[in-house]
Short mmCIF file of C-alpha atoms and ligand atoms in Angstrom, two decimals:
data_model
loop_
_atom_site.label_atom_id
_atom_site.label_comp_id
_atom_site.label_asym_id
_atom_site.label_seq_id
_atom_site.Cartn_x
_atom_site.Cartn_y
_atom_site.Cartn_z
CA UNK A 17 128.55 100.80 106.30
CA UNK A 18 125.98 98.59 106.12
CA UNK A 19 124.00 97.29 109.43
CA UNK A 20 122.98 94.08 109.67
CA UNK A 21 120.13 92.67 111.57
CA UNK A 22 119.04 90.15 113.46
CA UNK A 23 116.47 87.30 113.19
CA UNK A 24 114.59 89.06 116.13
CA UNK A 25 114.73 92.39 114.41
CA UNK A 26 113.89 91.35 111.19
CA UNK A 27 110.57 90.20 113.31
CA UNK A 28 109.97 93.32 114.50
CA UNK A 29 110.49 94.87 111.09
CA UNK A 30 107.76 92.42 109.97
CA UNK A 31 105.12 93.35 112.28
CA UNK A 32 105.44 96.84 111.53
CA UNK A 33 105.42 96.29 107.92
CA UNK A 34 101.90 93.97 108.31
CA UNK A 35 100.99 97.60 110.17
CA UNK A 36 101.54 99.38 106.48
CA UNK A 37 100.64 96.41 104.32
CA UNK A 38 97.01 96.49 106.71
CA UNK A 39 97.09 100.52 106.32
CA UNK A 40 97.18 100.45 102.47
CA UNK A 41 94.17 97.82 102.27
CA UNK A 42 92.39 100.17 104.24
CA UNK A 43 93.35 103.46 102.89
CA UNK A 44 91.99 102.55 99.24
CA UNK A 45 88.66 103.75 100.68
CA UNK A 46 89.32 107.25 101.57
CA UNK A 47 91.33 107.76 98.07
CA UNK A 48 88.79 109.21 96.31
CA UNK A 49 87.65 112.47 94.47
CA UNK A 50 87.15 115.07 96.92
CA UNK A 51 88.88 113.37 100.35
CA UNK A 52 91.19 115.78 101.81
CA UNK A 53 94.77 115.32 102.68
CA UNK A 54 93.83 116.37 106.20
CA UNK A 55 91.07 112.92 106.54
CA UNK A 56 94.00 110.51 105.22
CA UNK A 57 97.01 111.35 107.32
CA UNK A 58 94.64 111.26 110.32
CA UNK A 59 93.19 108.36 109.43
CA UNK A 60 97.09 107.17 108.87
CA UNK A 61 98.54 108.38 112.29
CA UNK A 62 95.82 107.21 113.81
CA UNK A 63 96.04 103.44 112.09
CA UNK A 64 99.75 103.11 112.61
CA UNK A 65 99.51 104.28 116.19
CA UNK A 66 96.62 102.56 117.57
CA UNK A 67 98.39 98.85 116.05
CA UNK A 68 101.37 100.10 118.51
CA UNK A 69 103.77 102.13 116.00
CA UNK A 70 104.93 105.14 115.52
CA UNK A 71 104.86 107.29 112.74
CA UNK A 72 108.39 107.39 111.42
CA UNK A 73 108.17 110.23 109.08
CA UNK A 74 106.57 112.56 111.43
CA UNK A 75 109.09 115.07 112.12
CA UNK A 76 111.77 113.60 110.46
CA UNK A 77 113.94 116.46 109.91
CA UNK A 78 111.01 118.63 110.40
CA UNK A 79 108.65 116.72 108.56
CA UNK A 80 105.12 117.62 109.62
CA UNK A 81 103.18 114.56 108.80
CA UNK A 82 102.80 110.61 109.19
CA UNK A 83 102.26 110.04 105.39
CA UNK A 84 103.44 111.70 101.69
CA UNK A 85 100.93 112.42 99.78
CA UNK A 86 101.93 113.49 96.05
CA UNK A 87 99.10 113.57 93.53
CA UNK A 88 100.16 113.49 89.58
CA UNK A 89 102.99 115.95 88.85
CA UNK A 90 104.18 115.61 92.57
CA UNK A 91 106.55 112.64 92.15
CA UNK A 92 107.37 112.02 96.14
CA UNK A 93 107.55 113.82 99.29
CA UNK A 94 103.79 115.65 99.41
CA UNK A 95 102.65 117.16 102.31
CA UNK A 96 99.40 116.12 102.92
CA UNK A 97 97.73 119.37 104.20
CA UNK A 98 95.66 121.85 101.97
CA UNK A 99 95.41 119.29 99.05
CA UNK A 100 92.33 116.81 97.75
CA UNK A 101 91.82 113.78 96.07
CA UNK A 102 91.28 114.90 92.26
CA UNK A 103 88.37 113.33 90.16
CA UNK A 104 91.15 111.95 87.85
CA UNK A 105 95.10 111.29 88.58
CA UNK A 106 97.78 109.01 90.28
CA UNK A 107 97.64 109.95 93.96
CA UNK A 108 100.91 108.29 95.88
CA UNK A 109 101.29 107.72 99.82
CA UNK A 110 104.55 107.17 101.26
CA UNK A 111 104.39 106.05 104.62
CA UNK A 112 107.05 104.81 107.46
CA UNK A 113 106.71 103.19 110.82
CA UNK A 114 108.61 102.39 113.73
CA UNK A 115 107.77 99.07 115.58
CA UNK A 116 110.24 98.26 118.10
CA UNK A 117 113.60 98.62 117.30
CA UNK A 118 112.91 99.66 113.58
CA UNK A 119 111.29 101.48 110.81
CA UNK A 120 109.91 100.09 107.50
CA UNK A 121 109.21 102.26 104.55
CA UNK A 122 106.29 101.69 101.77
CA UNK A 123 104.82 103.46 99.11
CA UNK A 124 101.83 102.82 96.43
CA UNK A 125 100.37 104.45 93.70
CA UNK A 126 96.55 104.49 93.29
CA UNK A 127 94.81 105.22 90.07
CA UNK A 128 91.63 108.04 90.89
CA UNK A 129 88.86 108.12 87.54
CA UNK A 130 89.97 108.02 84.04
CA UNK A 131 93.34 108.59 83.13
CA UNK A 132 95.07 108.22 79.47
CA UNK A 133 95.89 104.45 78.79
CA UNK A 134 99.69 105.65 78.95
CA UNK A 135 99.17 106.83 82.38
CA UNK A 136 98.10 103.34 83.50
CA UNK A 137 100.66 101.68 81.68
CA UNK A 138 103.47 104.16 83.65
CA UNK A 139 101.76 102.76 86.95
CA UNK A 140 101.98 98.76 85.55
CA UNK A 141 105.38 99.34 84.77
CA UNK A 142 106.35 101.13 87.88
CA UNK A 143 104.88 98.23 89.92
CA UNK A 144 106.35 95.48 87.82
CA UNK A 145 110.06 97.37 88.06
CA UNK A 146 109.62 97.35 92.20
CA UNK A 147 108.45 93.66 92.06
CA UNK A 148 112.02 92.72 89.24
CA UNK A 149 114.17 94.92 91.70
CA UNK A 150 113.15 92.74 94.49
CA UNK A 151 113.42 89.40 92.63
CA UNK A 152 117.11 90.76 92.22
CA UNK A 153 117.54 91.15 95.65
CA UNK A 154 118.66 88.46 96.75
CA UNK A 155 121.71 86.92 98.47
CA UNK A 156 125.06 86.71 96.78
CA UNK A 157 123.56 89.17 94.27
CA UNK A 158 125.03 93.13 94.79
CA UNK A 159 123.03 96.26 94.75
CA UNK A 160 123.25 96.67 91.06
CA UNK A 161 121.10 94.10 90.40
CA UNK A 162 118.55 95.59 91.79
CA UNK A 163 119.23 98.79 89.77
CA UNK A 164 119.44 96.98 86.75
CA UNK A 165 116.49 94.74 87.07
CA UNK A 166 113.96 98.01 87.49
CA UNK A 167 115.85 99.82 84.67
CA UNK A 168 115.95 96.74 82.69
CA UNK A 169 111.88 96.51 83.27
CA UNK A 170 111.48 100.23 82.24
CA UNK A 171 113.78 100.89 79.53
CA UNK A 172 111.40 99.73 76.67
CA UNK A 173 108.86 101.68 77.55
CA UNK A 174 111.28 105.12 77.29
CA UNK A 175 109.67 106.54 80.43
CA UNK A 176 112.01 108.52 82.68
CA UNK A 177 113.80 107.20 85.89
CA UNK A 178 114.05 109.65 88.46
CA UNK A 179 118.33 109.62 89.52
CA UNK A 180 118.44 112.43 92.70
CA UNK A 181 116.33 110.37 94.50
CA UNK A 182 117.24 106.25 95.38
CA UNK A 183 116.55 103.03 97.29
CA UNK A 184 118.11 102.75 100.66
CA UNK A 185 119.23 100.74 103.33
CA UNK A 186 116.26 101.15 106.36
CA UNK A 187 116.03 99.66 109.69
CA UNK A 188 117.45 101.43 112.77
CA UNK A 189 117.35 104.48 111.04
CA UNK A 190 114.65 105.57 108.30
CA UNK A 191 117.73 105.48 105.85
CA UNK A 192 120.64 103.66 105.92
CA UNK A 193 123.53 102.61 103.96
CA UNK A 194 123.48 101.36 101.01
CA UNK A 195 121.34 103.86 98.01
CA UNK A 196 119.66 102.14 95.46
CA UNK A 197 119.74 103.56 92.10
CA UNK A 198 116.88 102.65 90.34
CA UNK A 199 119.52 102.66 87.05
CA UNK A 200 122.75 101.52 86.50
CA UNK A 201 126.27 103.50 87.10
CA UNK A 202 129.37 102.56 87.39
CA UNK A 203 129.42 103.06 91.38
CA UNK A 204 132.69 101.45 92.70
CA UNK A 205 130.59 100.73 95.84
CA UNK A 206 128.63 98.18 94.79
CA UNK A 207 128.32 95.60 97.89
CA UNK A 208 126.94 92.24 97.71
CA UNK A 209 123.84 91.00 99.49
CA UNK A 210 123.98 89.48 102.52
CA UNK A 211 121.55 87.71 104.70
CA UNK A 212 120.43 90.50 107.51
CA UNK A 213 120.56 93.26 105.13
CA UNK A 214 117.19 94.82 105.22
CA UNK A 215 116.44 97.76 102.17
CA UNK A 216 113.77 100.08 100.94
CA UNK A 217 113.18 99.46 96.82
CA UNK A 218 111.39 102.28 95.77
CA UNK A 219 111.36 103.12 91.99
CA UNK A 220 110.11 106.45 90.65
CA UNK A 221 108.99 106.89 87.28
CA UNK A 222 107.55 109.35 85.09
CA UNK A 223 105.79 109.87 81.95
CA UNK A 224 108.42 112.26 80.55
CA UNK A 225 112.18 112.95 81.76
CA UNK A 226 113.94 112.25 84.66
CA UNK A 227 114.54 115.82 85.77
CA UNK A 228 112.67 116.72 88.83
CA UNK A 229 112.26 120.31 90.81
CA UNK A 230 112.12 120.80 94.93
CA UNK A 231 109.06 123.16 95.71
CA UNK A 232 109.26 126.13 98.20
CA UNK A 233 107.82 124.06 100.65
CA UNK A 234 110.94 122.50 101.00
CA UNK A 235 109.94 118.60 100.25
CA UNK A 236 107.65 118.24 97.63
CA UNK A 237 109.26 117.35 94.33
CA UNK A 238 108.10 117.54 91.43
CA UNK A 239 108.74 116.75 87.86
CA UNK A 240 110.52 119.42 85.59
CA UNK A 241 108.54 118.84 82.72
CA UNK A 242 105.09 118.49 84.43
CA UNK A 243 104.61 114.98 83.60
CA UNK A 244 103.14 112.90 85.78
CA UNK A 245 104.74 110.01 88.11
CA UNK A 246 104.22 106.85 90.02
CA UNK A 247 106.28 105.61 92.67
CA UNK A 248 106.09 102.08 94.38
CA UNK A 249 108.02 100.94 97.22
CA UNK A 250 108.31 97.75 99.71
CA UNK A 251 111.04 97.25 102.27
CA UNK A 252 112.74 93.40 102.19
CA UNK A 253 115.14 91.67 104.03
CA UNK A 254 117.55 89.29 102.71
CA UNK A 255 117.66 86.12 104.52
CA UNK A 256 119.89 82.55 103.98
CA UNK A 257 116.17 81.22 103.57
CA UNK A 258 115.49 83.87 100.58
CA UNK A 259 113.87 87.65 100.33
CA UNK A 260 111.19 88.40 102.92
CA UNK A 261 108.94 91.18 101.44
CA UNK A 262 108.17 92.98 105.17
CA UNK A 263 105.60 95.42 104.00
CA UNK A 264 102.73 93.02 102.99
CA UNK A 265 99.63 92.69 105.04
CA UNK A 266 100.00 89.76 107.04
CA UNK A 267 99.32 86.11 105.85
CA UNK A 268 95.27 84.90 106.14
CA UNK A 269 95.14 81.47 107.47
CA UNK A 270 92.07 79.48 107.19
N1 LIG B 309 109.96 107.09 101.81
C1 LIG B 309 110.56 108.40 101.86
C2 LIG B 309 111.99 108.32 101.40
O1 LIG B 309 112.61 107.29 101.52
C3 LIG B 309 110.54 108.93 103.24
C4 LIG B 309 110.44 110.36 103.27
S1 LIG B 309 110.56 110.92 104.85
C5 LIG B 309 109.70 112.32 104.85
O2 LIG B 309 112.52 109.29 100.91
F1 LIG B 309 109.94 112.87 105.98
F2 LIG B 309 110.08 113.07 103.87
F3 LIG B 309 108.45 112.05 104.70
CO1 LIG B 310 112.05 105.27 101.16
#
C-alpha cells in the first residue's frame, strides 16, 4: 500500500532534503585521496544533526553509521569505518535523514583522480538515468515509467543494471511501498502516480554485469565481477503542480 502525504509533510520532507542537498555541497571537500571514512560520517552526523535532523540510517536494522560509503567495486551499502578515500576511483555516499515527520534518501557518486574515460562515462550515464527516471515520474504516469526511462537511458551503453536492489517508496518510513526497478518486468503491480506519493529513484549501474555479492559484513555489496559502480539517487514527490525534486540544496535568492 502506498502512503500518501500531505502538503505539510511534503514540507517537512523538503527541509530535510535542503539538509542533504547542503551536506553533499559540503562534503565534496573532504572526498579526497587519503580522508578516512571515520572524518566523513562525523562530519555527516554532525551536519545533519546540528541543521535539526536525525540520521535515518543510523541503526537502521543495526546499521552503525549516518552515511554509506562504497568506493569502486562496492556498489551500495559501505560502512564507512576502516576505509579511505583512494587516489583514483568512484567513491558513493548514501545518506538519509529524518526531519519531522519523515525521512528523505540521497545518494551521489564523486569521481577521485584519473579514472579510464569509460569509468566517467558509467558515472554520466548513471546521473542522466536518475535525472530520465524522474522526468518519468510524474502524475498519471505508473512506476514503470520510471523503470523504463533509466533502462531506456542505459541500454545503449550495455552497462549492467543492478535488479536485487530497487527504488522505493520513502517518507514515514525509510522504505515504503512501492520498489522501483531500475528495468522493466512484467510486474502486475504496477500503480499509477498520484499527487502525494513521495519515492526514492536510485539507479545502480556498473561497468560489467548486473550480478552483485553481500560481504561478511553483512551490508556491503559488491559487484560479482569486480567491476566498478555508480549509484545516484534523489527522493521526489509527485504533486498536481508537477515533480518536486526534495533533495536539492535549497533555492539562492538574490
Ligand atoms: N539508501 C539506502 C537504500 O535505500 C539506505 C540504506 S540504509 C542503511 O537502500 F542502513 F543500509 F544504510
Ligand atoms: Co534508497
Amino acid at each position: 500500500m502506498i502512503i500518501l502525504k500531505q502538503e505539510s509533510e511534503i514540507q517537512q520532507m523538503k527541509k530535510g532534503g535542503e539538509i542533504i542537498g547542503r551536506f553533499f555541497e559540503e562534503v565534496r571537500e573532504l572526498v579526497r585521496p587519503g580522508t578516512p571514512g571515520e572524518k566523513i560520517e562525523e562530519f555527516a552526523r554532525k551536519f545533519i544533526t546540528s541543521h535539526g535532523g536525525y540520521p535515518s540510517f543510523l541503526n537502521y536494522r543495526g546499521y552503525p553509521a549516518s552515511i554509506c560509503l562504497s568506493i569502486n567495486d562496492e556498489v551500495v551499502h559501505g560502512i564507512p569505518f576502516g576505509k579511505t578515500i583512494p587516489e583514483a576511483g568512484l567513491v558513493k555516499i548514501d545518506i538519509g535523514v529524518k526531519y519531522g515527520c519523515c525521512h528523505v534518501d540521497s545518494a551521489f557518486t564523486f569521481v577521485v583522480g584519473e579514472i579510464p574515460r569509460r569509468a566517467k562515462k558509467l558515472v554520466e550515464i548513471t546521473q542522466k538515468a536518475l535525472q530520465e527516471g524522474i522526468r518519468a515520474a510524474r502524475k498519471g504516469n505508473r512506476v514503470s515509467d520510471i523503470s523504463r526511462a533509466i533502462e531506456r537511458t542505459v541500454k545503449p551503453y550495455r552497462f549492467g543494471i543492478i535488479r536485487k536492489l530497487v527504488g522505493h517508496g520513502v517518507g514515514f518510513e525509510l522504505h515504503e511501498d512501492p520498489e522501483i526497478p531500475n528495468y522493466t518486468s512484467n510486474r502486475a503491480y504496477d500503480p499509477i502516480l498520484k499527487p502525494g506519493m513521495t519515492f526514492a529513484i536510485e539507479p545502480m549501474i556498473t561497468l560489467g554485469t548486473h550480478k552483485i555479492k553481500e560481504m561478511p559484513d553483512g551490508w556491503t555489496i559488491k559487484t560479482a565481477d569486480g567491476s566498478w559502480a555508480a549509484h545516484f539517487e534523489h527522493t521526489v514527490a509527485i504533486t498536481e503542480e508537477g515533480t518536486l525534486v526534495l533533495t536539492s540544496p535549497p533555492e539562492h535568492h538574490s
